[in-house]
């Protein structure tokens, strides 16, 4: 339920945890995302950069957003298998989330530098394959700032993977977006962005651009998370 998801969010690194509340943030008063930040803060979820600053326009990393959206939709981390978690290892705090996302097929190829995959088989003493698994290779670069198109794609991948008739009983009509800069959206991200916009998770800018390659901000991440929570009530 929603409360469980909110509780789960408090352990998300970097943006969400039990500390500051919206009333303490002096830098969101006139910010467009104020209401979204307050919604999470009033649940004890938002963590400021300091006790009084939320820094809504600062960046969010790929790793931070991966954990946030997975916690939001209820996907748990898994034990890390060395050599099967791209460029993350046991020392990376987000590795269990990346391992889980990889195992579920929820990491877009477009977000993996030098992407590769191979199938490994387990065989019995007669040479017959008894099981198989896909091993992915490449770099996720978890500490890099996540872009708006990457945030939209991860959101839709995670939401669609976990959606049920209870969380989303009505089908949403998906139309192609008509942003002024649609041609700047990566081909691998277009379908997910169309759906993320249709689901109401993410918007374009006031000038009807999407700015897909811009890095996502803490305010934008908070907005998307609140909207996903509301969609899954």
PDB file of N, CA, C and O in Angstrom, residues 35-110:
ATOM      1  N   UNK A  35       5.023  22.249  -3.924  1.00  0.00           N
ATOM      2  CA  UNK A  35       3.964  21.379  -3.408  1.00  0.00           C
ATOM      3  C   UNK A  35       4.372  19.908  -3.425  1.00  0.00           C
ATOM      4  O   UNK A  35       4.017  19.149  -2.521  1.00  0.00           O
ATOM      5  N   UNK A  36       5.118  19.496  -4.462  1.00  0.00           N
ATOM      6  CA  UNK A  36       5.569  18.108  -4.540  1.00  0.00           C
ATOM      7  C   UNK A  36       6.590  17.815  -3.440  1.00  0.00           C
ATOM      8  O   UNK A  36       6.558  16.755  -2.802  1.00  0.00           O
ATOM      9  N   UNK A  37       7.506  18.749  -3.236  1.00  0.00           N
ATOM     10  CA  UNK A  37       8.513  18.571  -2.195  1.00  0.00           C
ATOM     11  C   UNK A  37       7.849  18.519  -0.827  1.00  0.00           C
ATOM     12  O   UNK A  37       8.184  17.683   0.020  1.00  0.00           O
ATOM     13  N   UNK A  38       6.867  19.398  -0.611  1.00  0.00           N
ATOM     14  CA  UNK A  38       6.152  19.416   0.663  1.00  0.00           C
ATOM     15  C   UNK A  38       5.406  18.105   0.890  1.00  0.00           C
ATOM     16  O   UNK A  38       5.366  17.583   2.010  1.00  0.00           O
ATOM     17  N   UNK A  39       4.805  17.560  -0.174  1.00  0.00           N
ATOM     18  CA  UNK A  39       4.065  16.300  -0.047  1.00  0.00           C
ATOM     19  C   UNK A  39       4.956  15.203   0.519  1.00  0.00           C
ATOM     20  O   UNK A  39       4.556  14.452   1.425  1.00  0.00           O
ATOM     21  N   UNK A  40       6.181  15.118   0.007  1.00  0.00           N
ATOM     22  CA  UNK A  40       7.101  14.102   0.511  1.00  0.00           C
ATOM     23  C   UNK A  40       7.669  14.495   1.864  1.00  0.00           C
ATOM     24  O   UNK A  40       7.827  13.654   2.750  1.00  0.00           O
ATOM     25  N   UNK A  41       7.957  15.763   2.025  1.00  0.00           N
ATOM     26  CA  UNK A  41       8.543  16.217   3.290  1.00  0.00           C
ATOM     27  C   UNK A  41       7.581  16.022   4.446  1.00  0.00           C
ATOM     28  O   UNK A  41       7.983  15.651   5.559  1.00  0.00           O
ATOM     29  N   UNK A  42       6.300  16.266   4.204  1.00  0.00           N
ATOM     30  CA  UNK A  42       5.317  16.110   5.268  1.00  0.00           C
ATOM     31  C   UNK A  42       5.139  14.652   5.678  1.00  0.00           C
ATOM     32  O   UNK A  42       4.568  14.363   6.724  1.00  0.00           O
ATOM     33  N   UNK A  43       5.631  13.747   4.863  1.00  0.00           N
ATOM     34  CA  UNK A  43       5.640  12.326   5.216  1.00  0.00           C
ATOM     35  C   UNK A  43       6.956  11.927   5.858  1.00  0.00           C
ATOM     36  O   UNK A  43       7.180  10.757   6.152  1.00  0.00           O
ATOM     37  N   UNK A  44       7.838  12.926   6.069  1.00  0.00           N
ATOM     38  CA  UNK A  44       9.129  12.658   6.665  1.00  0.00           C
ATOM     39  C   UNK A  44      10.097  12.009   5.721  1.00  0.00           C
ATOM     40  O   UNK A  44      11.025  11.309   6.141  1.00  0.00           O
ATOM     41  N   UNK A  45       9.914  12.230   4.415  1.00  0.00           N
ATOM     42  CA  UNK A  45      10.689  11.502   3.420  1.00  0.00           C
ATOM     43  C   UNK A  45      11.824  12.313   2.820  1.00  0.00           C
ATOM     44  O   UNK A  45      12.868  11.788   2.509  1.00  0.00           O
ATOM     45  N   UNK A  46      11.636  13.619   2.644  1.00  0.00           N
ATOM     46  CA  UNK A  46      12.633  14.428   1.949  1.00  0.00           C
ATOM     47  C   UNK A  46      13.791  14.800   2.859  1.00  0.00           C
ATOM     48  O   UNK A  46      13.592  15.207   3.998  1.00  0.00           O
ATOM     49  N   UNK A  47      14.978  14.661   2.325  1.00  0.00           N
ATOM     50  CA  UNK A  47      16.190  15.064   3.036  1.00  0.00           C
ATOM     51  C   UNK A  47      16.796  16.265   2.344  1.00  0.00           C
ATOM     52  O   UNK A  47      17.016  16.237   1.135  1.00  0.00           O
ATOM     53  N   UNK A  48      17.033  17.323   3.081  1.00  0.00           N
ATOM     54  CA  UNK A  48      17.677  18.484   2.495  1.00  0.00           C
ATOM     55  C   UNK A  48      19.182  18.294   2.410  1.00  0.00           C
ATOM     56  O   UNK A  48      19.759  17.410   3.046  1.00  0.00           O
ATOM     57  N   UNK A  49      19.807  19.119   1.602  1.00  0.00           N
ATOM     58  CA  UNK A  49      21.265  19.127   1.544  1.00  0.00           C
ATOM     59  C   UNK A  49      21.820  19.613   2.875  1.00  0.00           C
ATOM     60  O   UNK A  49      22.849  19.148   3.355  1.00  0.00           O
ATOM     61  N   UNK A  50      21.110  20.568   3.485  1.00  0.00           N
ATOM     62  CA  UNK A  50      21.374  20.987   4.860  1.00  0.00           C
ATOM     63  C   UNK A  50      20.025  21.022   5.570  1.00  0.00           C
ATOM     64  O   UNK A  50      18.999  20.679   4.990  1.00  0.00           O
ATOM     65  N   UNK A  51      20.010  21.434   6.814  1.00  0.00           N
ATOM     66  CA  UNK A  51      18.749  21.503   7.555  1.00  0.00           C
ATOM     67  C   UNK A  51      17.779  22.520   6.972  1.00  0.00           C
ATOM     68  O   UNK A  51      16.566  22.402   7.156  1.00  0.00           O
ATOM     69  N   UNK A  52      18.295  23.494   6.263  1.00  0.00           N
ATOM     70  CA  UNK A  52      17.420  24.556   5.753  1.00  0.00           C
ATOM     71  C   UNK A  52      17.400  24.664   4.235  1.00  0.00           C
ATOM     72  O   UNK A  52      16.618  25.445   3.688  1.00  0.00           O
ATOM     73  N   UNK A  53      18.250  23.907   3.546  1.00  0.00           N
ATOM     74  CA  UNK A  53      18.316  23.981   2.088  1.00  0.00           C
ATOM     75  C   UNK A  53      17.995  22.636   1.453  1.00  0.00           C
ATOM     76  O   UNK A  53      18.612  21.620   1.770  1.00  0.00           O
ATOM     77  N   UNK A  54      17.031  22.644   0.534  1.00  0.00           N
ATOM     78  CA  UNK A  54      16.711  21.432  -0.232  1.00  0.00           C
ATOM     79  C   UNK A  54      17.521  21.367  -1.516  1.00  0.00           C
ATOM     80  O   UNK A  54      17.790  20.297  -2.029  1.00  0.00           O
ATOM     81  N   UNK A  55      17.923  22.512  -2.026  1.00  0.00           N
ATOM     82  CA  UNK A  55      18.673  22.617  -3.284  1.00  0.00           C
ATOM     83  C   UNK A  55      17.910  21.928  -4.418  1.00  0.00           C
ATOM     84  O   UNK A  55      18.375  20.948  -5.004  1.00  0.00           O
ATOM     85  N   UNK A  56      16.714  22.402  -4.723  1.00  0.00           N
ATOM     86  CA  UNK A  56      15.832  21.720  -5.680  1.00  0.00           C
ATOM     87  C   UNK A  56      16.391  21.600  -7.083  1.00  0.00           C
ATOM     88  O   UNK A  56      15.979  20.706  -7.831  1.00  0.00           O
ATOM     89  N   UNK A  57      17.317  22.465  -7.451  1.00  0.00           N
ATOM     90  CA  UNK A  57      17.841  22.443  -8.816  1.00  0.00           C
ATOM     91  C   UNK A  57      19.168  21.703  -8.942  1.00  0.00           C
ATOM     92  O   UNK A  57      19.776  21.707 -10.012  1.00  0.00           O
ATOM     93  N   UNK A  58      19.613  21.054  -7.867  1.00  0.00           N
ATOM     94  CA  UNK A  58      20.815  20.230  -7.952  1.00  0.00           C
ATOM     95  C   UNK A  58      20.509  18.922  -8.693  1.00  0.00           C
ATOM     96  O   UNK A  58      19.352  18.502  -8.812  1.00  0.00           O
ATOM     97  N   UNK A  59      21.559  18.266  -9.154  1.00  0.00           N
ATOM     98  CA  UNK A  59      21.401  17.036  -9.924  1.00  0.00           C
ATOM     99  C   UNK A  59      21.067  15.823  -9.049  1.00  0.00           C
ATOM    100  O   UNK A  59      21.323  15.809  -7.845  1.00  0.00           O
ATOM    101  N   UNK A  60      20.525  14.804  -9.708  1.00  0.00           N
ATOM    102  CA  UNK A  60      20.309  13.486  -9.115  1.00  0.00           C
ATOM    103  C   UNK A  60      21.116  12.489  -9.940  1.00  0.00           C
ATOM    104  O   UNK A  60      21.132  12.568 -11.169  1.00  0.00           O
ATOM    105  N   UNK A  61      21.811  11.576  -9.286  1.00  0.00           N
ATOM    106  CA  UNK A  61      22.605  10.605 -10.038  1.00  0.00           C
ATOM    107  C   UNK A  61      21.742   9.449 -10.525  1.00  0.00           C
ATOM    108  O   UNK A  61      20.627   9.222 -10.047  1.00  0.00           O
ATOM    109  N   UNK A  62      22.275   8.703 -11.462  1.00  0.00           N
ATOM    110  CA  UNK A  62      21.587   7.517 -11.973  1.00  0.00           C
ATOM    111  C   UNK A  62      21.312   6.526 -10.840  1.00  0.00           C
ATOM    112  O   UNK A  62      20.233   5.945 -10.745  1.00  0.00           O
ATOM    113  N   UNK A  63      22.315   6.321  -9.999  1.00  0.00           N
ATOM    114  CA  UNK A  63      22.166   5.369  -8.900  1.00  0.00           C
ATOM    115  C   UNK A  63      21.093   5.820  -7.918  1.00  0.00           C
ATOM    116  O   UNK A  63      20.263   5.017  -7.462  1.00  0.00           O
ATOM    117  N   UNK A  64      21.094   7.098  -7.575  1.00  0.00           N
ATOM    118  CA  UNK A  64      20.102   7.617  -6.647  1.00  0.00           C
ATOM    119  C   UNK A  64      18.691   7.445  -7.195  1.00  0.00           C
ATOM    120  O   UNK A  64      17.780   7.001  -6.490  1.00  0.00           O
ATOM    121  N   UNK A  65      18.516   7.773  -8.481  1.00  0.00           N
ATOM    122  CA  UNK A  65      17.165   7.661  -9.033  1.00  0.00           C
ATOM    123  C   UNK A  65      16.745   6.204  -9.209  1.00  0.00           C
ATOM    124  O   UNK A  65      15.575   5.862  -8.998  1.00  0.00           O
ATOM    125  N   UNK A  66      17.678   5.347  -9.580  1.00  0.00           N
ATOM    126  CA  UNK A  66      17.364   3.923  -9.686  1.00  0.00           C
ATOM    127  C   UNK A  66      16.797   3.408  -8.371  1.00  0.00           C
ATOM    128  O   UNK A  66      15.765   2.716  -8.336  1.00  0.00           O
ATOM    129  N   UNK A  67      17.460   3.743  -7.281  1.00  0.00           N
ATOM    130  CA  UNK A  67      16.984   3.280  -5.980  1.00  0.00           C
ATOM    131  C   UNK A  67      15.643   3.906  -5.635  1.00  0.00           C
ATOM    132  O   UNK A  67      14.742   3.219  -5.137  1.00  0.00           O
ATOM    133  N   UNK A  68      15.481   5.199  -5.897  1.00  0.00           N
ATOM    134  CA  UNK A  68      14.225   5.871  -5.582  1.00  0.00           C
ATOM    135  C   UNK A  68      13.036   5.227  -6.277  1.00  0.00           C
ATOM    136  O   UNK A  68      12.018   4.921  -5.651  1.00  0.00           O
ATOM    137  N   UNK A  69      13.156   5.015  -7.584  1.00  0.00           N
ATOM    138  CA  UNK A  69      12.007   4.500  -8.330  1.00  0.00           C
ATOM    139  C   UNK A  69      11.758   3.035  -7.987  1.00  0.00           C
ATOM    140  O   UNK A  69      10.606   2.590  -7.931  1.00  0.00           O
ATOM    141  N   UNK A  70      12.811   2.266  -7.708  1.00  0.00           N
ATOM    142  CA  UNK A  70      12.606   0.876  -7.322  1.00  0.00           C
ATOM    143  C   UNK A  70      11.909   0.779  -5.977  1.00  0.00           C
ATOM    144  O   UNK A  70      11.015  -0.052  -5.776  1.00  0.00           O
ATOM    145  N   UNK A  71      12.316   1.618  -5.024  1.00  0.00           N
ATOM    146  CA  UNK A  71      11.646   1.637  -3.733  1.00  0.00           C
ATOM    147  C   UNK A  71      10.185   2.072  -3.889  1.00  0.00           C
ATOM    148  O   UNK A  71       9.290   1.554  -3.218  1.00  0.00           O
ATOM    149  N   UNK A  72       9.944   3.000  -4.782  1.00  0.00           N
ATOM    150  CA  UNK A  72       8.594   3.521  -4.970  1.00  0.00           C
ATOM    151  C   UNK A  72       7.630   2.453  -5.480  1.00  0.00           C
ATOM    152  O   UNK A  72       6.489   2.367  -5.034  1.00  0.00           O
ATOM    153  N   UNK A  73       8.086   1.635  -6.423  1.00  0.00           N
ATOM    154  CA  UNK A  73       7.198   0.618  -6.993  1.00  0.00           C
ATOM    155  C   UNK A  73       7.289  -0.716  -6.255  1.00  0.00           C
ATOM    156  O   UNK A  73       6.568  -1.659  -6.584  1.00  0.00           O
ATOM    157  N   UNK A  74       8.181  -0.797  -5.269  1.00  0.00           N
ATOM    158  CA  UNK A  74       8.243  -2.004  -4.449  1.00  0.00           C
ATOM    159  C   UNK A  74       9.184  -3.084  -4.931  1.00  0.00           C
ATOM    160  O   UNK A  74       9.029  -4.258  -4.553  1.00  0.00           O
ATOM    161  N   UNK A  75      10.176  -2.740  -5.735  1.00  0.00           N
ATOM    162  CA  UNK A  75      11.168  -3.718  -6.187  1.00  0.00           C
ATOM    163  C   UNK A  75      12.352  -3.722  -5.226  1.00  0.00           C
ATOM    164  O   UNK A  75      12.952  -2.685  -4.972  1.00  0.00           O
ATOM    165  N   UNK A  76      12.677  -4.892  -4.693  1.00  0.00           N
ATOM    166  CA  UNK A  76      13.746  -4.997  -3.705  1.00  0.00           C
ATOM    167  C   UNK A  76      15.084  -5.298  -4.358  1.00  0.00           C
ATOM    168  O   UNK A  76      15.153  -5.836  -5.463  1.00  0.00           O
ATOM    169  N   UNK A  77      16.144  -4.943  -3.649  1.00  0.00           N
ATOM    170  CA  UNK A  77      17.472  -5.262  -4.145  1.00  0.00           C
ATOM    171  C   UNK A  77      17.763  -6.746  -3.969  1.00  0.00           C
ATOM    172  O   UNK A  77      17.096  -7.442  -3.208  1.00  0.00           O
ATOM    173  N   UNK A  78      18.777  -7.238  -4.683  1.00  0.00           N
ATOM    174  CA  UNK A  78      19.180  -8.636  -4.620  1.00  0.00           C
ATOM    175  C   UNK A  78      20.666  -8.725  -4.285  1.00  0.00           C
ATOM    176  O   UNK A  78      21.411  -7.766  -4.487  1.00  0.00           O
ATOM    177  N   UNK A  79      21.103  -9.855  -3.786  1.00  0.00           N
ATOM    178  CA  UNK A  79      22.541 -10.024  -3.534  1.00  0.00           C
ATOM    179  C   UNK A  79      23.331  -9.840  -4.821  1.00  0.00           C
ATOM    180  O   UNK A  79      22.929 -10.319  -5.884  1.00  0.00           O
ATOM    181  N   UNK A  80      24.428  -9.142  -4.715  1.00  0.00           N
ATOM    182  CA  UNK A  80      25.252  -8.855  -5.887  1.00  0.00           C
ATOM    183  C   UNK A  80      26.058 -10.087  -6.272  1.00  0.00           C
ATOM    184  O   UNK A  80      26.648 -10.748  -5.422  1.00  0.00           O
ATOM    185  N   UNK A  81      26.051 -10.390  -7.552  1.00  0.00           N
ATOM    186  CA  UNK A  81      26.868 -11.492  -8.071  1.00  0.00           C
ATOM    187  C   UNK A  81      28.045 -10.880  -8.833  1.00  0.00           C
ATOM    188  O   UNK A  81      27.853 -10.212  -9.851  1.00  0.00           O
ATOM    189  N   UNK A  82      29.218 -11.071  -8.307  1.00  0.00           N
ATOM    190  CA  UNK A  82      30.416 -10.472  -8.901  1.00  0.00           C
ATOM    191  C   UNK A  82      30.546 -10.899 -10.359  1.00  0.00           C
ATOM    192  O   UNK A  82      30.422 -12.077 -10.693  1.00  0.00           O
ATOM    193  N   UNK A  83      30.762  -9.907 -11.201  1.00  0.00           N
ATOM    194  CA  UNK A  83      30.901 -10.176 -12.627  1.00  0.00           C
ATOM    195  C   UNK A  83      29.593 -10.146 -13.377  1.00  0.00           C
ATOM    196  O   UNK A  83      29.578 -10.280 -14.604  1.00  0.00           O
ATOM    197  N   UNK A  84      28.479  -9.971 -12.659  1.00  0.00           N
ATOM    198  CA  UNK A  84      27.166  -9.956 -13.300  1.00  0.00           C
ATOM    199  C   UNK A  84      26.407  -8.665 -13.025  1.00  0.00           C
ATOM    200  O   UNK A  84      25.196  -8.601 -13.205  1.00  0.00           O
ATOM    201  N   UNK A  85      27.117  -7.630 -12.575  1.00  0.00           N
ATOM    202  CA  UNK A  85      26.454  -6.385 -12.167  1.00  0.00           C
ATOM    203  C   UNK A  85      27.074  -5.177 -12.856  1.00  0.00           C
ATOM    204  O   UNK A  85      27.269  -4.122 -12.247  1.00  0.00           O
ATOM    205  N   UNK A  86      27.399  -5.367 -14.149  1.00  0.00           N
ATOM    206  CA  UNK A  86      28.023  -4.312 -14.935  1.00  0.00           C
ATOM    207  C   UNK A  86      29.262  -3.787 -14.225  1.00  0.00           C
ATOM    208  O   UNK A  86      30.095  -4.580 -13.784  1.00  0.00           O
ATOM    209  N   UNK A  87      29.373  -2.459 -14.065  1.00  0.00           N
ATOM    210  CA  UNK A  87      30.579  -1.892 -13.462  1.00  0.00           C
ATOM    211  C   UNK A  87      30.449  -1.689 -11.965  1.00  0.00           C
ATOM    212  O   UNK A  87      31.341  -1.116 -11.334  1.00  0.00           O
ATOM    213  N   UNK A  88      29.348  -2.122 -11.365  1.00  0.00           N
ATOM    214  CA  UNK A  88      29.164  -2.000  -9.913  1.00  0.00           C
ATOM    215  C   UNK A  88      29.768  -3.217  -9.220  1.00  0.00           C
ATOM    216  O   UNK A  88      29.779  -4.319  -9.770  1.00  0.00           O
ATOM    217  N   UNK A  89      30.286  -3.004  -8.006  1.00  0.00           N
ATOM    218  CA  UNK A  89      30.816  -4.121  -7.235  1.00  0.00           C
ATOM    219  C   UNK A  89      30.255  -4.087  -5.819  1.00  0.00           C
ATOM    220  O   UNK A  89      29.394  -3.262  -5.499  1.00  0.00           O
ATOM    221  N   UNK A  90      30.741  -4.960  -4.983  1.00  0.00           N
ATOM    222  CA  UNK A  90      30.203  -5.098  -3.627  1.00  0.00           C
ATOM    223  C   UNK A  90      30.352  -3.827  -2.798  1.00  0.00           C
ATOM    224  O   UNK A  90      29.638  -3.652  -1.811  1.00  0.00           O
ATOM    225  N   UNK A  91      31.268  -2.960  -3.173  1.00  0.00           N
ATOM    226  CA  UNK A  91      31.484  -1.725  -2.406  1.00  0.00           C
ATOM    227  C   UNK A  91      30.542  -0.590  -2.809  1.00  0.00           C
ATOM    228  O   UNK A  91      30.518   0.446  -2.149  1.00  0.00           O
ATOM    229  N   UNK A  92      29.803  -0.774  -3.884  1.00  0.00           N
ATOM    230  CA  UNK A  92      28.892   0.270  -4.347  1.00  0.00           C
ATOM    231  C   UNK A  92      27.538   0.113  -3.665  1.00  0.00           C
ATOM    232  O   UNK A  92      26.913  -0.948  -3.758  1.00  0.00           O
ATOM    233  N   UNK A  93      27.082   1.157  -2.966  1.00  0.00           N
ATOM    234  CA  UNK A  93      25.870   1.079  -2.155  1.00  0.00           C
ATOM    235  C   UNK A  93      24.628   0.706  -2.964  1.00  0.00           C
ATOM    236  O   UNK A  93      23.684   0.120  -2.451  1.00  0.00           O
ATOM    237  N   UNK A  94      24.635   1.014  -4.253  1.00  0.00           N
ATOM    238  CA  UNK A  94      23.448   0.777  -5.079  1.00  0.00           C
ATOM    239  C   UNK A  94      23.506  -0.543  -5.844  1.00  0.00           C
ATOM    240  O   UNK A  94      22.579  -0.878  -6.604  1.00  0.00           O
ATOM    241  N   UNK A  95      24.580  -1.319  -5.661  1.00  0.00           N
ATOM    242  CA  UNK A  95      24.793  -2.511  -6.486  1.00  0.00           C
ATOM    243  C   UNK A  95      23.638  -3.512  -6.388  1.00  0.00           C
ATOM    244  O   UNK A  95      23.262  -4.134  -7.380  1.00  0.00           O
ATOM    245  N   UNK A  96      23.063  -3.674  -5.183  1.00  0.00           N
ATOM    246  CA  UNK A  96      21.959  -4.625  -5.035  1.00  0.00           C
ATOM    247  C   UNK A  96      20.733  -4.222  -5.827  1.00  0.00           C
ATOM    248  O   UNK A  96      19.970  -5.081  -6.306  1.00  0.00           O
ATOM    249  N   UNK A  97      20.525  -2.935  -5.989  1.00  0.00           N
ATOM    250  CA  UNK A  97      19.404  -2.455  -6.790  1.00  0.00           C
ATOM    251  C   UNK A  97      19.686  -2.645  -8.275  1.00  0.00           C
ATOM    252  O   UNK A  97      18.803  -3.044  -9.048  1.00  0.00           O
ATOM    253  N   UNK A  98      20.915  -2.367  -8.675  1.00  0.00           N
ATOM    254  CA  UNK A  98      21.276  -2.573 -10.070  1.00  0.00           C
ATOM    255  C   UNK A  98      21.198  -4.045 -10.431  1.00  0.00           C
ATOM    256  O   UNK A  98      20.700  -4.411 -11.504  1.00  0.00           O
ATOM    257  N   UNK A  99      21.650  -4.916  -9.530  1.00  0.00           N
ATOM    258  CA  UNK A  99      21.576  -6.352  -9.784  1.00  0.00           C
ATOM    259  C   UNK A  99      20.125  -6.802  -9.967  1.00  0.00           C
ATOM    260  O   UNK A  99      19.792  -7.559 -10.887  1.00  0.00           O
ATOM    261  N   UNK A 100      19.247  -6.304  -9.112  1.00  0.00           N
ATOM    262  CA  UNK A 100      17.835  -6.650  -9.207  1.00  0.00           C
ATOM    263  C   UNK A 100      17.230  -6.146 -10.510  1.00  0.00           C
ATOM    264  O   UNK A 100      16.481  -6.864 -11.194  1.00  0.00           O
ATOM    265  N   UNK A 101      17.553  -4.912 -10.881  1.00  0.00           N
ATOM    266  CA  UNK A 101      17.023  -4.344 -12.120  1.00  0.00           C
ATOM    267  C   UNK A 101      17.517  -5.113 -13.334  1.00  0.00           C
ATOM    268  O   UNK A 101      16.764  -5.359 -14.284  1.00  0.00           O
ATOM    269  N   UNK A 102      18.774  -5.509 -13.310  1.00  0.00           N
ATOM    270  CA  UNK A 102      19.321  -6.312 -14.410  1.00  0.00           C
ATOM    271  C   UNK A 102      18.617  -7.659 -14.494  1.00  0.00           C
ATOM    272  O   UNK A 102      18.260  -8.122 -15.589  1.00  0.00           O
ATOM    273  N   UNK A 103      18.419  -8.306 -13.359  1.00  0.00           N
ATOM    274  CA  UNK A 103      17.781  -9.616 -13.348  1.00  0.00           C
ATOM    275  C   UNK A 103      16.352  -9.555 -13.883  1.00  0.00           C
ATOM    276  O   UNK A 103      15.839 -10.532 -14.437  1.00  0.00           O
ATOM    277  N   UNK A 104      15.703  -8.398 -13.703  1.00  0.00           N
ATOM    278  CA  UNK A 104      14.331  -8.220 -14.191  1.00  0.00           C
ATOM    279  C   UNK A 104      14.291  -7.648 -15.608  1.00  0.00           C
ATOM    280  O   UNK A 104      13.202  -7.451 -16.170  1.00  0.00           O
ATOM    281  N   UNK A 105      15.456  -7.378 -16.176  1.00  0.00           N
ATOM    282  CA  UNK A 105      15.509  -6.813 -17.524  1.00  0.00           C
ATOM    283  C   UNK A 105      15.052  -5.374 -17.588  1.00  0.00           C
ATOM    284  O   UNK A 105      14.487  -4.946 -18.603  1.00  0.00           O
ATOM    285  N   UNK A 106      15.311  -4.605 -16.531  1.00  0.00           N
ATOM    286  CA  UNK A 106      14.767  -3.255 -16.428  1.00  0.00           C
ATOM    287  C   UNK A 106      15.807  -2.151 -16.572  1.00  0.00           C
ATOM    288  O   UNK A 106      15.520  -1.002 -16.257  1.00  0.00           O
ATOM    289  N   UNK A 107      16.984  -2.489 -17.039  1.00  0.00           N
ATOM    290  CA  UNK A 107      17.999  -1.473 -17.309  1.00  0.00           C
ATOM    291  C   UNK A 107      18.074  -1.278 -18.819  1.00  0.00           C
ATOM    292  O   UNK A 107      18.464  -2.181 -19.543  1.00  0.00           O
ATOM    293  N   UNK A 108      17.669  -0.114 -19.318  1.00  0.00           N
ATOM    294  CA  UNK A 108      17.664   0.124 -20.770  1.00  0.00           C
ATOM    295  C   UNK A 108      19.066  -0.001 -21.360  1.00  0.00           C
ATOM    296  O   UNK A 108      20.042   0.460 -20.769  1.00  0.00           O
ATOM    297  N   UNK A 109      19.160  -0.610 -22.526  1.00  0.00           N
ATOM    298  CA  UNK A 109      20.456  -0.719 -23.194  1.00  0.00           C
ATOM    299  C   UNK A 109      21.078   0.654 -23.408  1.00  0.00           C
ATOM    300  O   UNK A 109      22.294   0.810 -23.351  1.00  0.00           O
ATOM    301  N   UNK A 110      20.226   1.641 -23.668  1.00  0.00           N
ATOM    302  CA  UNK A 110      20.725   2.981 -23.939  1.00  0.00           C
ATOM    303  C   UNK A 110      21.417   3.631 -22.764  1.00  0.00           C
ATOM    304  O   UNK A 110      22.103   4.638 -22.926  1.00  0.00           O
TER     305      UNK A 110
END
